[in-house]
Amino acid sequence: MTADTIRVLFVGSAPLDSDAPVAVDDESSTLLTSLRAAGVSASVSAVTPASLDRIRLAIRREKPHIVHFVGHGGPELVELEDHRGARVHVSSDSLAESLADPEVALFVLNGCDTEGIGRVVAELCEADVVCTEEYLTHEAAARFVSSFYPIALGTGDLRAGFDTAVSFARQVAGQAPYHFIDGTTPLPRPVPGTVGVDRSFVAARRRHQAPRMIGREQQLLDLHPFMAGASAPVAWVTGPPLAGVSSFLRAAGAQFSWMFPTSPAEVDLRYVADRVLTSPQGEVQQTWDHVRAWFDTDGALVLVDNFEKAPAPAQQRLLELLREGPETKARVIVGCAGPPDSSARPDEHTVELGPLSKEYAYAILEQALGSSRAEKHRWVLELVPLLPGRLGLVAGDVENGVGQDRLRTLLRSGDPRAGLARQVERVTDGKPAKRLARCLVAAGPHVPREAVFAAFTRSAPSASTPDAHSAFETAASALRRARVLWVSEVQAVPRHLPEAYFSVSNDFLRVAQDHVGPAPASERRDSALALLEYALDRARADTLSVTNDALWVSKVAQLCHELALDREAAELGMALLHKNGSFRLSGSFADVELLAKVSFEAARRTGEWDAAGQLGLVLGESYYKLGRVDTAAEAFQQVLATQAPPGRKLQALRALGQVSYRRREYTASLDFYQAAEEYVAEAPEDVVATLRHHRAKAYFRLQRIPEAVADLEWVIEYRRKTNDVRSMIKAQHEIARVWQSNGDLEEAERAYHLVLSGAETVGFKNFLAPPLYQLTLLELSRLRLPEAKGYQNRCQQAAQEMEDPFWQILADLAGAMIAYSEGRWKDSASLITATVERAGQLGFPQIVEDARQWVRAQVEQRHTPRAPITSAGQADEAIADMLAGVEGLPARKIAKALRYAEEPDRIRSVTIQFGSESATRTVTWNGRWTCDCDLFSETGNCSHLVGISLMEDTPWKWSRKAT
């Protein structure tokens, strides 16, 4: 038995339309707490939704050691989910067959009556199985899980863990109908460590934490085709005020977040501006740059709320962004409490949230008030619109102690917020709740409970800790009673679970601001410092995660910046975004952008130049990774404009070189790399090697082959001396491309084989496809088709193992080239078309350009006799089909273009405005080239004509054919 990180797969079945939903959220929290209490190295992932096919796929992909199932079981049928998350019943045997896998060592089937499933699983894969023999209460299930894993994994004795957990569950919950089936597959020996949480587990928890949308379940399920990309990329959710549009948006984001690679981006359209404003309330949450970046992000889900409450210019700006083109990459759902009028187009999905049926409306009252009080207040359904928000306010007034007569008066007065506003004034007047409300207004939503408590106690430093705790809980209780504060109570174990989070609605923030009054500047400053100290403590302890904490940490930094606490804001940014900072290592660039921007500005304002340099580089890197190249260049230029140390300026110049290279501005790229030479003397040799590698690529693009070779040979030798195999292989691949471009095919082939052997020796599978692709092209240039096909087949196999669509598409492009060379030009044309289409869909413009250049090269060579294409007509037909694929034009238009290419005399005239060093010159083609400069009038030639003739892709080449 070997020691290993224990891989746990959580399978939680809680269909959206289930009659009796399982408390999957509580189960997942208890499981995570229990695993962390075991103190072993483990990773936990999840299946979402819990359908048979996704369960099979997850087990095959994740290869778990432990599978933990929770859901409604039974002797014959089990409640699972379909691909949308809707309820479906499957046989117990079908689920058992999906779960069974010979590599799984332990199954914990923590649902009702799962013994039948467990016995089939045990027979199929000989694993240890924990199952149940009858109905299982929620409390017993939670108690069993909380006791089982710490002992079973902490000691390595599964049976001891089982016996202890059963005993504990029976003592506390009064029942424990568990059964243990012994297997023979050993569980790896656990090693001490921490628990890693996969994004799939976070998405599953978010989905199950979302409040039930009573009466809206089918409308949520109907969103699945839109989320899957079956229609236009924009959907509208509309309905009258208090129909629950905002709640529906959040529920949709939680329900379907598993379909997207990142968490849903939430945009409140009321608080979007051109820049981050420094308002006292800190209300601006996003800028239009943020919104545009999210819309342009592949596979993103963007939730835009409060369309109807936004100013008209903001509404118009949003519509302009949505209508810029059909190529919007994200899925966007816009919430509009009211008809969208002409805003929604006919091809866009629309969800209309109307009044609920009386059955569903009563269910909402029953959920909020309990059966007894809901029955007493059933009469309100005859007086109010049956809208979720309206019913929630009624329930809030009942909770606040409003009597039936007073409630009838309030309902008939048409003032749905009367009870709420009155209660806020009552509970916050001169009491600790006022201080708590102010702390919450200053902090904003999504701030952890402990952070708010720190700000609360900081505002009353004379109070002792017990008194402060008591006052805090009293204030929280008062605000809860006022229905303006909801606390998500999680059974937290110290140092094992994130703290219980306050969930503060925007409505509360507005009401508190209106009725409590703005906090004095000193209180806001104290609150900000307390929040900052809490964030820094968590950062130093490495207990912050980007998924849970990026938003509120960024808001804390922004609050400090607004209050002129710039040194503190910069310190927070550096703690999380330095080279080994937790947000830098694990965060998506969209998540850390705001923190990087705020802390960079703060560091510049305080003159902390090293920190400013680091943070500016992180900010530029964030923009670069998000595809916002121009904004990235501005950030790197800002670093150069500071008094940052030489090392930071070298990094900024290198980054600017990469930006220019990406823009295909190779001369500018080389200029930046050469400017970086000023700082090389003080830089580590590793940094110099990276710089020279990038510079060699610019030399190569500019066809300065000797300089490119010299730089790369130096880099290869340095990487060999430092035993940096990965970087050495990259440099060897680059120099092979240089030699291949220069026609030195033997040297190029030798270098590619060095890359292959090195990558295979050290197991770098991601380095196999690039040299195999280049070797395919190399053999094609030699017309050695069998060798080319061999390399292309290996390239396809390597790309599939990498699961990298970029190299998969390039391998298909090489296959099209081979098909053309073999005379299978119809196959080649269809392959080229499919390759270009897929590359365009996945956002790989370089592949599209490579395909276009190759096809155009065949155009130029189409009259060169090459077997097996034996006639010009056959060649033209093949070329026309391929050109149609890469240019996106009908074949008849391509045929006309080919004819035009043979008739350059159709070009009657060309005029070029040439910006010379002394003036703008007009260069003209009208049967011959002329220039209006003095030198041309004297000699018939000039530097402007010669310069144009040396340029590529200019009209010069067209006109030379005519002469």
mmCIF file of C-alpha atoms in Angstrom, residues 362-681:
data_model
loop_
_atom_site.group_PDB
_atom_site.id
_atom_site.type_symbol
_atom_site.label_atom_id
_atom_site.label_comp_id
_atom_site.label_asym_id
_atom_site.label_seq_id
_atom_site.Cartn_x
_atom_site.Cartn_y
_atom_site.Cartn_z
ATOM 1 C CA TYR A 362 -48.946 29.567 -0.100
ATOM 2 C CA ALA A 363 -45.799 27.399 -0.234
ATOM 3 C CA ILE A 364 -43.676 30.567 0.025
ATOM 4 C CA LEU A 365 -45.624 31.721 3.092
ATOM 5 C CA GLU A 366 -45.350 28.252 4.598
ATOM 6 C CA GLN A 367 -41.593 28.163 4.068
ATOM 7 C CA ALA A 368 -41.183 31.580 5.721
ATOM 8 C CA LEU A 369 -43.696 31.312 8.565
ATOM 9 C CA GLY A 370 -44.256 27.622 9.203
ATOM 10 C CA SER A 371 -47.456 25.682 8.606
ATOM 11 C CA SER A 372 -49.454 27.038 11.532
ATOM 12 C CA ARG A 373 -48.860 30.763 10.966
ATOM 13 C CA ALA A 374 -49.085 30.400 7.202
ATOM 14 C CA GLU A 375 -52.553 28.878 7.562
ATOM 15 C CA LYS A 376 -53.629 31.770 9.792
ATOM 16 C CA HIS A 377 -52.484 34.264 7.152
ATOM 17 C CA ARG A 378 -53.780 32.461 4.079
ATOM 18 C CA TRP A 379 -56.222 35.363 3.633
ATOM 19 C CA VAL A 380 -53.404 37.677 2.505
ATOM 20 C CA LEU A 381 -53.331 35.799 -0.804
ATOM 21 C CA GLU A 382 -56.603 37.512 -1.682
ATOM 22 C CA LEU A 383 -55.195 41.016 -1.079
ATOM 23 C CA VAL A 384 -51.717 41.081 -2.619
ATOM 24 C CA PRO A 385 -50.233 40.267 -6.013
ATOM 25 C CA LEU A 386 -48.918 36.713 -5.868
ATOM 26 C CA LEU A 387 -45.299 37.727 -6.448
ATOM 27 C CA PRO A 388 -42.401 36.241 -4.447
ATOM 28 C CA GLY A 389 -40.970 39.588 -3.331
ATOM 29 C CA ARG A 390 -44.361 40.866 -2.231
ATOM 30 C CA LEU A 391 -45.063 37.689 -0.274
ATOM 31 C CA GLY A 392 -41.623 37.933 1.332
ATOM 32 C CA LEU A 393 -42.395 41.417 2.603
ATOM 33 C CA VAL A 394 -45.688 40.187 4.045
ATOM 34 C CA ALA A 395 -43.850 37.382 5.821
ATOM 35 C CA GLY A 396 -41.341 39.941 7.124
ATOM 36 C CA ASP A 397 -44.107 42.059 8.617
ATOM 37 C CA VAL A 398 -45.604 38.993 10.281
ATOM 38 C CA GLU A 399 -42.167 38.099 11.681
ATOM 39 C CA ASN A 400 -41.864 41.661 12.970
ATOM 40 C CA GLY A 401 -45.002 41.153 15.073
ATOM 41 C CA VAL A 402 -47.453 43.165 12.991
ATOM 42 C CA GLY A 403 -50.992 42.167 13.972
ATOM 43 C CA GLN A 404 -53.601 41.053 11.477
ATOM 44 C CA ASP A 405 -55.631 44.275 11.632
ATOM 45 C CA ARG A 406 -52.526 46.428 11.170
ATOM 46 C CA LEU A 407 -51.345 44.109 8.416
ATOM 47 C CA ARG A 408 -54.663 44.498 6.565
ATOM 48 C CA THR A 409 -54.226 48.270 6.759
ATOM 49 C CA LEU A 410 -50.637 48.066 5.447
ATOM 50 C CA LEU A 411 -51.637 45.797 2.571
ATOM 51 C CA ARG A 412 -54.506 48.045 1.539
ATOM 52 C CA SER A 413 -52.295 51.157 1.741
ATOM 53 C CA GLY A 414 -50.119 49.860 -1.072
ATOM 54 C CA ASP A 415 -46.889 50.531 0.865
ATOM 55 C CA PRO A 416 -45.015 47.207 0.685
ATOM 56 C CA ARG A 417 -41.933 48.515 2.506
ATOM 57 C CA ALA A 418 -43.732 50.224 5.404
ATOM 58 C CA GLY A 419 -43.093 47.464 7.924
ATOM 59 C CA LEU A 420 -39.457 47.063 6.892
ATOM 60 C CA ALA A 421 -38.604 50.772 7.009
ATOM 61 C CA ARG A 422 -40.360 51.252 10.347
ATOM 62 C CA GLN A 423 -38.575 48.281 11.896
ATOM 63 C CA VAL A 424 -35.153 49.431 10.705
ATOM 64 C CA GLU A 425 -35.686 52.798 12.375
ATOM 65 C CA ARG A 426 -36.896 51.153 15.572
ATOM 66 C CA VAL A 427 -34.112 48.612 16.082
ATOM 67 C CA THR A 428 -31.215 50.875 15.078
ATOM 68 C CA ASP A 429 -32.102 54.015 17.009
ATOM 69 C CA GLY A 430 -29.406 54.512 19.639
ATOM 70 C CA LYS A 431 -28.528 50.807 19.891
ATOM 71 C CA PRO A 432 -25.538 48.625 18.910
ATOM 72 C CA ALA A 433 -27.469 47.654 15.793
ATOM 73 C CA LYS A 434 -26.788 51.151 14.458
ATOM 74 C CA ARG A 435 -23.026 50.571 14.750
ATOM 75 C CA LEU A 436 -23.360 47.152 13.153
ATOM 76 C CA ALA A 437 -25.454 48.594 10.330
ATOM 77 C CA ARG A 438 -22.816 51.262 9.699
ATOM 78 C CA CYS A 439 -20.056 48.645 9.642
ATOM 79 C CA LEU A 440 -22.027 46.656 7.095
ATOM 80 C CA VAL A 441 -22.670 49.711 4.932
ATOM 81 C CA ALA A 442 -18.953 50.543 4.992
ATOM 82 C CA ALA A 443 -17.875 46.963 4.252
ATOM 83 C CA GLY A 444 -20.486 46.109 1.649
ATOM 84 C CA PRO A 445 -21.702 42.593 0.895
ATOM 85 C CA HIS A 446 -19.686 39.364 0.857
ATOM 86 C CA VAL A 447 -17.493 40.247 3.854
ATOM 87 C CA PRO A 448 -16.841 37.399 6.337
ATOM 88 C CA ARG A 449 -18.565 37.490 9.706
ATOM 89 C CA GLU A 450 -15.286 37.716 11.668
ATOM 90 C CA ALA A 451 -14.186 40.711 9.578
ATOM 91 C CA VAL A 452 -17.427 42.575 10.283
ATOM 92 C CA PHE A 453 -17.103 41.719 13.978
ATOM 93 C CA ALA A 454 -13.579 43.177 13.972
ATOM 94 C CA ALA A 455 -14.901 46.429 12.514
ATOM 95 C CA PHE A 456 -17.803 46.435 14.986
ATOM 96 C CA THR A 457 -15.554 46.050 18.053
ATOM 97 C CA ARG A 458 -13.096 48.602 16.673
ATOM 98 C CA SER A 459 -15.911 51.181 16.715
ATOM 99 C CA ALA A 460 -16.356 50.615 20.491
ATOM 100 C CA PRO A 461 -12.819 49.937 21.786
ATOM 101 C CA SER A 462 -13.798 50.445 25.424
ATOM 102 C CA ALA A 463 -15.971 47.328 25.438
ATOM 103 C CA SER A 464 -14.431 44.103 26.693
ATOM 104 C CA THR A 465 -14.371 41.121 24.358
ATOM 105 C CA PRO A 466 -17.306 39.267 26.023
ATOM 106 C CA ASP A 467 -19.335 42.479 26.056
ATOM 107 C CA ALA A 468 -18.481 43.112 22.417
ATOM 108 C CA HIS A 469 -19.543 39.583 21.438
ATOM 109 C CA SER A 470 -22.813 39.991 23.318
ATOM 110 C CA ALA A 471 -23.502 43.389 21.747
ATOM 111 C CA PHE A 472 -22.635 42.055 18.313
ATOM 112 C CA GLU A 473 -24.990 39.090 18.585
ATOM 113 C CA THR A 474 -27.753 41.314 19.994
ATOM 114 C CA ALA A 475 -27.336 43.728 17.077
ATOM 115 C CA ALA A 476 -27.283 40.906 14.514
ATOM 116 C CA SER A 477 -30.405 39.419 16.092
ATOM 117 C CA ALA A 478 -32.211 42.777 15.939
ATOM 118 C CA LEU A 479 -31.345 43.260 12.272
ATOM 119 C CA ARG A 480 -32.389 39.695 11.507
ATOM 120 C CA ARG A 481 -35.744 40.333 13.155
ATOM 121 C CA ALA A 482 -36.069 43.415 10.984
ATOM 122 C CA ARG A 483 -35.634 41.137 7.934
ATOM 123 C CA VAL A 484 -32.743 43.253 6.694
ATOM 124 C CA LEU A 485 -29.953 40.820 7.572
ATOM 125 C CA TRP A 486 -29.714 37.119 6.959
ATOM 126 C CA VAL A 487 -26.853 35.095 8.394
ATOM 127 C CA SER A 488 -25.930 31.826 6.695
ATOM 128 C CA GLU A 489 -25.159 29.703 9.738
ATOM 129 C CA VAL A 490 -22.529 27.078 8.929
ATOM 130 C CA GLN A 491 -21.395 24.595 11.558
ATOM 131 C CA ALA A 492 -17.836 25.852 11.494
ATOM 132 C CA VAL A 493 -14.925 24.021 13.045
ATOM 133 C CA PRO A 494 -12.043 26.407 13.856
ATOM 134 C CA ARG A 495 -9.325 26.376 11.196
ATOM 135 C CA HIS A 496 -11.213 23.800 9.164
ATOM 136 C CA LEU A 497 -14.046 25.729 7.499
ATOM 137 C CA PRO A 498 -14.456 29.252 6.188
ATOM 138 C CA GLU A 499 -16.320 31.448 8.631
ATOM 139 C CA ALA A 500 -20.052 31.876 8.392
ATOM 140 C CA TYR A 501 -20.660 34.617 5.878
ATOM 141 C CA PHE A 502 -22.977 37.544 6.136
ATOM 142 C CA SER A 503 -25.261 37.711 3.148
ATOM 143 C CA VAL A 504 -26.247 41.357 2.893
ATOM 144 C CA SER A 505 -28.734 42.414 0.256
ATOM 145 C CA ASN A 506 -28.382 45.617 -1.703
ATOM 146 C CA ASP A 507 -31.829 46.528 -0.405
ATOM 147 C CA PHE A 508 -30.499 46.456 3.147
ATOM 148 C CA LEU A 509 -27.503 48.597 2.259
ATOM 149 C CA ARG A 510 -29.811 51.235 0.785
ATOM 150 C CA VAL A 511 -32.316 51.088 3.655
ATOM 151 C CA ALA A 512 -29.574 51.190 6.279
ATOM 152 C CA GLN A 513 -27.975 54.168 4.552
ATOM 153 C CA ASP A 514 -31.336 55.975 4.446
ATOM 154 C CA HIS A 515 -32.422 55.257 8.018
ATOM 155 C CA VAL A 516 -29.160 54.936 9.948
ATOM 156 C CA GLY A 517 -27.401 57.878 8.353
ATOM 157 C CA PRO A 518 -23.853 58.037 6.946
ATOM 158 C CA ALA A 519 -21.097 56.966 9.292
ATOM 159 C CA PRO A 520 -18.630 59.680 10.395
ATOM 160 C CA ALA A 521 -15.267 59.615 8.638
ATOM 161 C CA SER A 522 -13.537 58.364 11.793
ATOM 162 C CA GLU A 523 -15.904 55.385 12.021
ATOM 163 C CA ARG A 524 -15.370 54.514 8.371
ATOM 164 C CA ARG A 525 -11.610 54.736 8.823
ATOM 165 C CA ASP A 526 -11.700 52.494 11.902
ATOM 166 C CA SER A 527 -13.926 50.005 10.101
ATOM 167 C CA ALA A 528 -11.586 49.972 7.119
ATOM 168 C CA LEU A 529 -8.524 49.389 9.315
ATOM 169 C CA ALA A 530 -10.249 46.549 11.152
ATOM 170 C CA LEU A 531 -11.274 44.909 7.899
ATOM 171 C CA LEU A 532 -7.737 45.366 6.570
ATOM 172 C CA GLU A 533 -6.139 43.775 9.640
ATOM 173 C CA TYR A 534 -8.452 40.807 9.316
ATOM 174 C CA ALA A 535 -7.642 40.395 5.615
ATOM 175 C CA LEU A 536 -3.887 40.645 6.260
ATOM 176 C CA ASP A 537 -4.066 38.049 9.044
ATOM 177 C CA ARG A 538 -5.869 35.664 6.709
ATOM 178 C CA ALA A 539 -3.379 36.393 3.909
ATOM 179 C CA ARG A 540 -0.371 35.673 6.161
ATOM 180 C CA ALA A 541 -2.003 32.448 7.327
ATOM 181 C CA ASP A 542 -2.645 31.527 3.679
ATOM 182 C CA THR A 543 -6.337 30.870 4.346
ATOM 183 C CA LEU A 544 -7.801 33.126 1.659
ATOM 184 C CA SER A 545 -9.095 31.631 -1.571
ATOM 185 C CA VAL A 546 -9.700 33.497 -4.782
ATOM 186 C CA THR A 547 -13.068 31.824 -5.302
ATOM 187 C CA ASN A 548 -14.512 32.876 -1.942
ATOM 188 C CA ASP A 549 -12.515 35.963 -1.012
ATOM 189 C CA ALA A 550 -11.306 37.879 -4.091
ATOM 190 C CA LEU A 551 -14.331 40.163 -4.251
ATOM 191 C CA TRP A 552 -14.477 41.290 -0.633
ATOM 192 C CA VAL A 553 -10.681 41.606 -0.304
ATOM 193 C CA SER A 554 -10.652 43.849 -3.382
ATOM 194 C CA LYS A 555 -13.455 45.916 -1.856
ATOM 195 C CA VAL A 556 -11.468 46.301 1.374
ATOM 196 C CA ALA A 557 -8.456 47.543 -0.603
ATOM 197 C CA GLN A 558 -10.713 49.917 -2.536
ATOM 198 C CA LEU A 559 -12.238 51.223 0.718
ATOM 199 C CA CYS A 560 -8.752 51.886 2.133
ATOM 200 C CA HIS A 561 -7.748 53.688 -1.064
ATOM 201 C CA GLU A 562 -10.853 55.908 -0.899
ATOM 202 C CA LEU A 563 -10.044 56.817 2.717
ATOM 203 C CA ALA A 564 -6.414 57.728 1.825
ATOM 204 C CA LEU A 565 -5.105 54.586 3.557
ATOM 205 C CA ASP A 566 -2.898 53.937 0.547
ATOM 206 C CA ARG A 567 0.033 52.346 2.349
ATOM 207 C CA GLU A 568 -2.364 49.809 3.825
ATOM 208 C CA ALA A 569 -4.057 49.129 0.480
ATOM 209 C CA ALA A 570 -0.656 48.544 -1.154
ATOM 210 C CA GLU A 571 0.364 46.208 1.671
ATOM 211 C CA LEU A 572 -2.764 44.099 1.136
ATOM 212 C CA GLY A 573 -2.138 43.895 -2.593
ATOM 213 C CA MET A 574 1.481 42.863 -2.096
ATOM 214 C CA ALA A 575 0.532 40.205 0.460
ATOM 215 C CA LEU A 576 -1.665 38.428 -2.088
ATOM 216 C CA LEU A 577 -0.154 39.311 -5.471
ATOM 217 C CA HIS A 578 3.604 38.983 -4.976
ATOM 218 C CA LYS A 579 5.421 36.198 -6.783
ATOM 219 C CA ASN A 580 4.286 33.459 -4.378
ATOM 220 C CA GLY A 581 1.063 35.143 -3.226
ATOM 221 C CA SER A 582 -1.994 32.892 -3.056
ATOM 222 C CA PHE A 583 -4.070 35.060 -5.413
ATOM 223 C CA ARG A 584 -1.208 35.314 -7.920
ATOM 224 C CA LEU A 585 -0.695 31.554 -7.995
ATOM 225 C CA SER A 586 -4.289 30.349 -8.106
ATOM 226 C CA GLY A 587 -6.512 33.211 -9.178
ATOM 227 C CA SER A 588 -8.076 33.881 -12.521
ATOM 228 C CA PHE A 589 -6.964 37.224 -13.926
ATOM 229 C CA ALA A 590 -10.507 38.588 -13.989
ATOM 230 C CA ASP A 591 -10.761 37.901 -10.230
ATOM 231 C CA VAL A 592 -7.587 39.764 -9.218
ATOM 232 C CA GLU A 593 -7.805 42.688 -11.650
ATOM 233 C CA LEU A 594 -9.566 45.095 -9.262
ATOM 234 C CA LEU A 595 -7.201 44.323 -6.370
ATOM 235 C CA ALA A 596 -4.160 44.796 -8.620
ATOM 236 C CA LYS A 597 -5.471 48.095 -9.982
ATOM 237 C CA VAL A 598 -6.348 49.606 -6.604
ATOM 238 C CA SER A 599 -3.153 48.496 -4.843
ATOM 239 C CA PHE A 600 -0.981 49.647 -7.786
ATOM 240 C CA GLU A 601 -2.508 53.137 -7.635
ATOM 241 C CA ALA A 602 -2.068 53.155 -3.852
ATOM 242 C CA ALA A 603 1.609 52.154 -4.069
ATOM 243 C CA ARG A 604 2.287 54.857 -6.668
ATOM 244 C CA ARG A 605 0.609 57.474 -4.504
ATOM 245 C CA THR A 606 2.771 56.585 -1.486
ATOM 246 C CA GLY A 607 6.015 56.311 -3.464
ATOM 247 C CA GLU A 608 6.607 52.628 -2.644
ATOM 248 C CA TRP A 609 8.259 52.074 -5.976
ATOM 249 C CA ASP A 610 9.260 48.423 -5.711
ATOM 250 C CA ALA A 611 5.724 47.491 -4.685
ATOM 251 C CA ALA A 612 4.314 49.736 -7.414
ATOM 252 C CA GLY A 613 6.536 47.995 -9.964
ATOM 253 C CA GLN A 614 5.443 44.517 -8.878
ATOM 254 C CA LEU A 615 1.761 45.401 -8.722
ATOM 255 C CA GLY A 616 1.841 47.239 -12.052
ATOM 256 C CA LEU A 617 3.380 44.166 -13.661
ATOM 257 C CA VAL A 618 0.652 41.960 -12.169
ATOM 258 C CA LEU A 619 -1.996 44.381 -13.433
ATOM 259 C CA GLY A 620 -0.524 44.399 -16.933
ATOM 260 C CA GLU A 621 -0.255 40.613 -16.863
ATOM 261 C CA SER A 622 -3.950 40.414 -15.884
ATOM 262 C CA TYR A 623 -4.981 42.583 -18.813
ATOM 263 C CA TYR A 624 -2.699 40.630 -21.164
ATOM 264 C CA LYS A 625 -4.183 37.289 -20.141
ATOM 265 C CA LEU A 626 -7.693 38.704 -20.552
ATOM 266 C CA GLY A 627 -6.818 39.652 -24.145
ATOM 267 C CA ARG A 628 -6.866 43.410 -23.447
ATOM 268 C CA VAL A 629 -3.500 43.982 -25.055
ATOM 269 C CA ASP A 630 -3.686 47.775 -25.387
ATOM 270 C CA THR A 631 -4.646 48.207 -21.731
ATOM 271 C CA ALA A 632 -1.840 45.836 -20.744
ATOM 272 C CA ALA A 633 0.661 47.964 -22.660
ATOM 273 C CA GLU A 634 -0.562 51.077 -20.819
ATOM 274 C CA ALA A 635 -0.003 49.350 -17.464
ATOM 275 C CA PHE A 636 3.534 48.310 -18.393
ATOM 276 C CA GLN A 637 4.271 51.850 -19.627
ATOM 277 C CA GLN A 638 3.052 53.172 -16.269
ATOM 278 C CA VAL A 639 5.601 50.933 -14.534
ATOM 279 C CA LEU A 640 8.338 52.438 -16.718
ATOM 280 C CA ALA A 641 7.148 55.915 -15.756
ATOM 281 C CA THR A 642 7.643 55.207 -12.035
ATOM 282 C CA GLN A 643 10.899 55.144 -10.092
ATOM 283 C CA ALA A 644 10.707 51.355 -9.871
ATOM 284 C CA PRO A 645 14.015 49.453 -9.418
ATOM 285 C CA PRO A 646 15.925 48.426 -12.565
ATOM 286 C CA GLY A 647 14.754 44.812 -12.302
ATOM 287 C CA ARG A 648 11.110 45.875 -12.472
ATOM 288 C CA LYS A 649 11.772 48.124 -15.460
ATOM 289 C CA LEU A 650 13.523 45.284 -17.243
ATOM 290 C CA GLN A 651 10.441 43.110 -16.655
ATOM 291 C CA ALA A 652 8.187 45.893 -17.952
ATOM 292 C CA LEU A 653 10.262 46.300 -21.130
ATOM 293 C CA ARG A 654 10.270 42.559 -21.682
ATOM 294 C CA ALA A 655 6.484 42.516 -21.232
ATOM 295 C CA LEU A 656 6.100 45.390 -23.720
ATOM 296 C CA GLY A 657 8.197 43.389 -26.154
ATOM 297 C CA GLN A 658 5.806 40.461 -25.760
ATOM 298 C CA VAL A 659 2.808 42.753 -26.280
ATOM 299 C CA SER A 660 4.299 44.133 -29.503
ATOM 300 C CA TYR A 661 5.178 40.613 -30.637
ATOM 301 C CA ARG A 662 1.580 39.544 -30.082
ATOM 302 C CA ARG A 663 0.460 42.528 -32.177
ATOM 303 C CA ARG A 664 2.933 41.350 -34.851
ATOM 304 C CA GLU A 665 4.852 44.608 -34.474
ATOM 305 C CA TYR A 666 8.194 42.819 -34.543
ATOM 306 C CA THR A 667 10.400 45.891 -34.988
ATOM 307 C CA ALA A 668 8.805 47.565 -31.972
ATOM 308 C CA SER A 669 9.169 44.307 -30.043
ATOM 309 C CA LEU A 670 12.890 44.205 -30.790
ATOM 310 C CA ASP A 671 13.246 47.860 -29.788
ATOM 311 C CA PHE A 672 11.817 47.091 -26.342
ATOM 312 C CA TYR A 673 14.096 44.078 -25.881
ATOM 313 C CA GLN A 674 17.136 46.103 -26.841
ATOM 314 C CA ALA A 675 16.087 48.934 -24.508
ATOM 315 C CA ALA A 676 16.022 46.343 -21.704
ATOM 316 C CA GLU A 677 19.775 45.836 -22.239
ATOM 317 C CA GLU A 678 20.301 48.962 -20.131
ATOM 318 C CA TYR A 679 19.245 47.009 -17.036
ATOM 319 C CA VAL A 680 20.794 43.615 -17.860
ATOM 320 C CA ALA A 681 23.988 44.208 -15.875
#
